[in-house]
Amino acid sequence: MTIDTAVLELSEAHTDAMHELYRYLHANPELSMQETRTAAFIQEKLDGLGLETFRSGGTGVVGILRNGDGPVVGYRADTDGLPIAEDTGLDYASTAAGTLPDGTEVPVMHGCGHDTHMTVGLTVAQLLTENLNAWSGTVVFIFQPGEEIAAGAKAMVADGLWDRAPKPSVIYGQHVWPGRTGTVDISKGTAMAMADSWKVTVHGKQSHGSQPELSIDPIVLGAHMVVRLQTVVSREVHPMKSAVVTIGTFHGGLKENIIPASAEFTLNVRTFDPEVRELVLGSLRRIISAEAAASGAPEPGIEEISSFPKCYNDPDTTTELMKVLGEVLGDDAVIESPPVMGSEDFGLLAEAIGVPSVYWFFGAHPKELLDGDAPVPGNHSPYFAPAIEPTLTTGVRAAMAALLSRVGNGA
Ligand SMILES: [Zn+2]
Ligand SMILES: [Zn+2]
């Protein structure tokens, strides 16, 4: 449909309310899959607007806005914070704390900017509710928990999200990032990397440090694994394809004169191509197992920590969307970008019902900051502080444009 741009204009009252909402959400982050207060807050807001709501996957919230006959379109915003001590110095900075699943007490911050996503989602729900005569159809809002640990989309789908909500013909989502505020970046095709994380337990045999002949040293063995795993990318992946294998932690032993019974490391793999992913994961398993055999050690344990699916922007839907975003934000504000190495579980929501989806990024930082000499804080930094405007307004306009371009015409 052609977009009635008057609907995209935020009044001063809208803007003030949106900023207040943002500051509140920023100051009250919760850890992944523990977003209980956040979920209750969102559901109350959506109920207040008159949307049909239900909970899904624990702390997931779905809001359905029905407005007569017409296409069904989905919009997703994620809701979780991170275990980071905020150091932005903002007067609305978070001082919240939380408890990780292993019992560790941690400070919590909306260090990935999911507070901007919720603020945009709720504001869009309000604008669409106030302008029912400008469009027709149904919009399904998905406020998804647990993005940071790739748990939320999976939990919502497993909890029957698509048995309860009408199935959209397309799902949109967006993420704030350290680009120029007022602009959006979008990729055609693959948008983000797949990411797989494992915990590997290397089993050995304990002995006194002076008696290596009685041991199977899991530290020496683990070190060989770590070194050999580096060859997967350099020696097994096609030079024109890309992959990353990072071993982020390695722990073993308690004392210099004891060879420990086991050691443990965690690794993270990033790939863009499902075939490369299969190849890399298969090679990792082969090497981990074979190195243990070479040391005469028992089979190591491999435990999956998380698995982020592919995030793929349907090319035709993306081309249409870029045109619409150009009309609304200005052609200069819409940048076609290469895929990023970050990962997302957004793709699962659309994959579960076989419909296209598009995911883009909206900028957080003013040009002056980006042009300066100082390094610019990005997502997951304790200093990540998106400029409130025009960041939020851009997010709202982009989301509104995407949704309105796919629903039906109004009265
Ligand atoms: Zn993040
Ligand atoms: Zn994020």
Short mmCIF file of N, CA and C in Angstrom, two decimals, residues 262-324:
data_model
loop_
_atom_site.label_atom_id
_atom_site.label_comp_id
_atom_site.label_asym_id
_atom_site.label_seq_id
_atom_site.Cartn_x
_atom_site.Cartn_y
_atom_site.Cartn_z
N SER A 262 40.87 -33.34 35.02
CA SER A 262 40.17 -32.85 33.82
C SER A 262 40.49 -31.38 33.59
N ALA A 263 40.20 -30.93 32.42
CA ALA A 263 40.29 -29.52 32.06
C ALA A 263 39.07 -29.19 31.20
N GLU A 264 38.81 -27.90 31.04
CA GLU A 264 37.57 -27.52 30.40
C GLU A 264 37.82 -26.30 29.53
N PHE A 265 37.30 -26.29 28.32
CA PHE A 265 37.34 -25.05 27.55
C PHE A 265 36.04 -24.82 26.82
N THR A 266 35.80 -23.55 26.48
CA THR A 266 34.59 -23.22 25.73
C THR A 266 34.99 -22.61 24.40
N LEU A 267 34.22 -22.91 23.38
CA LEU A 267 34.54 -22.36 22.06
C LEU A 267 33.29 -21.79 21.39
N ASN A 268 33.55 -20.92 20.44
CA ASN A 268 32.49 -20.23 19.73
C ASN A 268 32.82 -20.23 18.24
N VAL A 269 31.85 -20.64 17.43
CA VAL A 269 32.05 -20.76 15.99
C VAL A 269 31.09 -19.83 15.27
N ARG A 270 31.60 -19.08 14.30
CA ARG A 270 30.73 -18.21 13.48
C ARG A 270 30.85 -18.61 12.02
N THR A 271 29.71 -18.81 11.38
CA THR A 271 29.71 -19.16 9.96
C THR A 271 28.53 -18.48 9.28
N PHE A 272 28.62 -18.33 7.96
CA PHE A 272 27.53 -17.72 7.19
C PHE A 272 26.77 -18.76 6.35
N ASP A 273 27.46 -19.86 6.05
CA ASP A 273 26.94 -20.81 5.08
C ASP A 273 26.65 -22.13 5.82
N PRO A 274 25.41 -22.66 5.72
CA PRO A 274 25.09 -23.89 6.44
C PRO A 274 26.06 -25.05 6.15
N GLU A 275 26.55 -25.12 4.89
CA GLU A 275 27.49 -26.21 4.57
C GLU A 275 28.82 -26.02 5.28
N VAL A 276 29.27 -24.77 5.36
CA VAL A 276 30.52 -24.48 6.07
C VAL A 276 30.33 -24.78 7.56
N ARG A 277 29.17 -24.44 8.06
CA ARG A 277 28.88 -24.71 9.47
C ARG A 277 29.00 -26.21 9.76
N GLU A 278 28.35 -27.03 8.92
CA GLU A 278 28.41 -28.48 9.11
C GLU A 278 29.84 -28.98 9.07
N LEU A 279 30.60 -28.47 8.09
CA LEU A 279 32.00 -28.88 7.92
C LEU A 279 32.80 -28.53 9.18
N VAL A 280 32.68 -27.29 9.64
CA VAL A 280 33.48 -26.84 10.77
C VAL A 280 33.11 -27.63 12.04
N LEU A 281 31.80 -27.76 12.30
CA LEU A 281 31.40 -28.46 13.53
C LEU A 281 31.85 -29.93 13.48
N GLY A 282 31.75 -30.53 12.29
CA GLY A 282 32.19 -31.92 12.14
C GLY A 282 33.69 -32.06 12.38
N SER A 283 34.47 -31.11 11.85
CA SER A 283 35.92 -31.15 12.04
C SER A 283 36.30 -30.95 13.50
N LEU A 284 35.59 -30.05 14.17
CA LEU A 284 35.88 -29.82 15.59
C LEU A 284 35.68 -31.11 16.38
N ARG A 285 34.57 -31.78 16.14
CA ARG A 285 34.29 -33.05 16.85
C ARG A 285 35.38 -34.09 16.57
N ARG A 286 35.75 -34.18 15.28
CA ARG A 286 36.75 -35.18 14.87
C ARG A 286 38.08 -34.93 15.59
N ILE A 287 38.52 -33.65 15.59
CA ILE A 287 39.82 -33.32 16.18
C ILE A 287 39.79 -33.51 17.70
N ILE A 288 38.72 -33.06 18.34
CA ILE A 288 38.63 -33.19 19.80
C ILE A 288 38.70 -34.67 20.20
N SER A 289 37.95 -35.48 19.46
CA SER A 289 37.91 -36.91 19.76
C SER A 289 39.27 -37.58 19.46
N ALA A 290 39.86 -37.23 18.30
CA ALA A 290 41.10 -37.89 17.87
C ALA A 290 42.29 -37.48 18.75
N GLU A 291 42.32 -36.23 19.19
CA GLU A 291 43.40 -35.80 20.07
C GLU A 291 43.34 -36.57 21.40
N ALA A 292 42.12 -36.78 21.89
CA ALA A 292 41.97 -37.55 23.13
C ALA A 292 42.49 -38.97 22.91
N ALA A 293 42.11 -39.57 21.79
CA ALA A 293 42.59 -40.93 21.47
C ALA A 293 44.11 -40.96 21.38
N ALA A 294 44.69 -39.91 20.78
CA ALA A 294 46.15 -39.86 20.63
C ALA A 294 46.85 -39.83 21.99
N SER A 295 46.16 -39.31 23.01
CA SER A 295 46.74 -39.25 24.36
C SER A 295 46.35 -40.46 25.20
N GLY A 296 45.56 -41.34 24.64
CA GLY A 296 45.07 -42.48 25.42
C GLY A 296 44.08 -42.05 26.48
N ALA A 297 43.39 -40.92 26.23
CA ALA A 297 42.42 -40.38 27.21
C ALA A 297 41.01 -40.83 26.85
N PRO A 298 40.11 -40.81 27.83
CA PRO A 298 38.71 -41.13 27.53
C PRO A 298 38.10 -40.10 26.57
N GLU A 299 36.98 -40.46 25.98
CA GLU A 299 36.28 -39.56 25.05
C GLU A 299 35.90 -38.27 25.79
N PRO A 300 36.26 -37.11 25.24
CA PRO A 300 35.90 -35.85 25.89
C PRO A 300 34.38 -35.60 25.84
N GLY A 301 33.91 -34.77 26.74
CA GLY A 301 32.50 -34.40 26.73
C GLY A 301 32.31 -33.13 25.92
N ILE A 302 31.28 -33.12 25.08
CA ILE A 302 30.96 -31.89 24.33
C ILE A 302 29.52 -31.53 24.64
N GLU A 303 29.33 -30.32 25.15
CA GLU A 303 28.00 -29.88 25.56
C GLU A 303 27.68 -28.61 24.79
N GLU A 304 26.52 -28.55 24.15
CA GLU A 304 26.15 -27.33 23.43
C GLU A 304 25.70 -26.26 24.41
N ILE A 305 26.29 -25.08 24.31
CA ILE A 305 25.88 -23.96 25.17
C ILE A 305 24.77 -23.19 24.48
N SER A 306 24.96 -22.87 23.20
CA SER A 306 23.92 -22.17 22.45
C SER A 306 24.16 -22.37 20.96
N SER A 307 23.09 -22.18 20.20
CA SER A 307 23.20 -22.32 18.75
C SER A 307 22.29 -21.27 18.11
N PHE A 308 22.91 -20.24 17.51
CA PHE A 308 22.12 -19.19 16.85
C PHE A 308 21.91 -19.58 15.39
N PRO A 309 20.66 -19.54 14.93
CA PRO A 309 20.36 -19.94 13.55
C PRO A 309 20.80 -18.86 12.57
N LYS A 310 20.59 -19.12 11.29
CA LYS A 310 20.94 -18.09 10.31
C LYS A 310 19.90 -16.96 10.36
N CYS A 311 20.37 -15.79 10.00
CA CYS A 311 19.48 -14.63 9.93
C CYS A 311 19.53 -14.19 8.47
N TYR A 312 18.47 -14.56 7.73
CA TYR A 312 18.50 -14.40 6.27
C TYR A 312 17.41 -13.44 5.82
N ASN A 313 17.83 -12.38 5.14
CA ASN A 313 16.86 -11.40 4.64
C ASN A 313 16.42 -11.79 3.23
N ASP A 314 15.15 -12.15 3.13
CA ASP A 314 14.61 -12.51 1.83
C ASP A 314 14.90 -11.37 0.83
N PRO A 315 15.63 -11.67 -0.26
CA PRO A 315 16.09 -10.58 -1.13
C PRO A 315 14.96 -9.72 -1.72
N ASP A 316 13.87 -10.35 -2.20
CA ASP A 316 12.80 -9.54 -2.81
C ASP A 316 12.11 -8.66 -1.77
N THR A 317 11.83 -9.26 -0.60
CA THR A 317 11.19 -8.48 0.46
C THR A 317 12.10 -7.34 0.91
N THR A 318 13.42 -7.60 0.92
CA THR A 318 14.37 -6.58 1.33
C THR A 318 14.43 -5.43 0.33
N THR A 319 14.41 -5.78 -0.96
CA THR A 319 14.43 -4.74 -1.99
C THR A 319 13.21 -3.82 -1.85
N GLU A 320 12.05 -4.44 -1.65
CA GLU A 320 10.82 -3.64 -1.46
C GLU A 320 10.95 -2.75 -0.22
N LEU A 321 11.45 -3.36 0.84
CA LEU A 321 11.55 -2.62 2.11
C LEU A 321 12.53 -1.44 1.97
N MET A 322 13.64 -1.66 1.28
CA MET A 322 14.62 -0.59 1.14
C MET A 322 14.02 0.61 0.41
N LYS A 323 13.16 0.32 -0.56
CA LYS A 323 12.50 1.39 -1.31
C LYS A 323 11.59 2.19 -0.36
N VAL A 324 10.82 1.46 0.43
CA VAL A 324 9.89 2.11 1.37
C VAL A 324 10.66 2.92 2.42
#
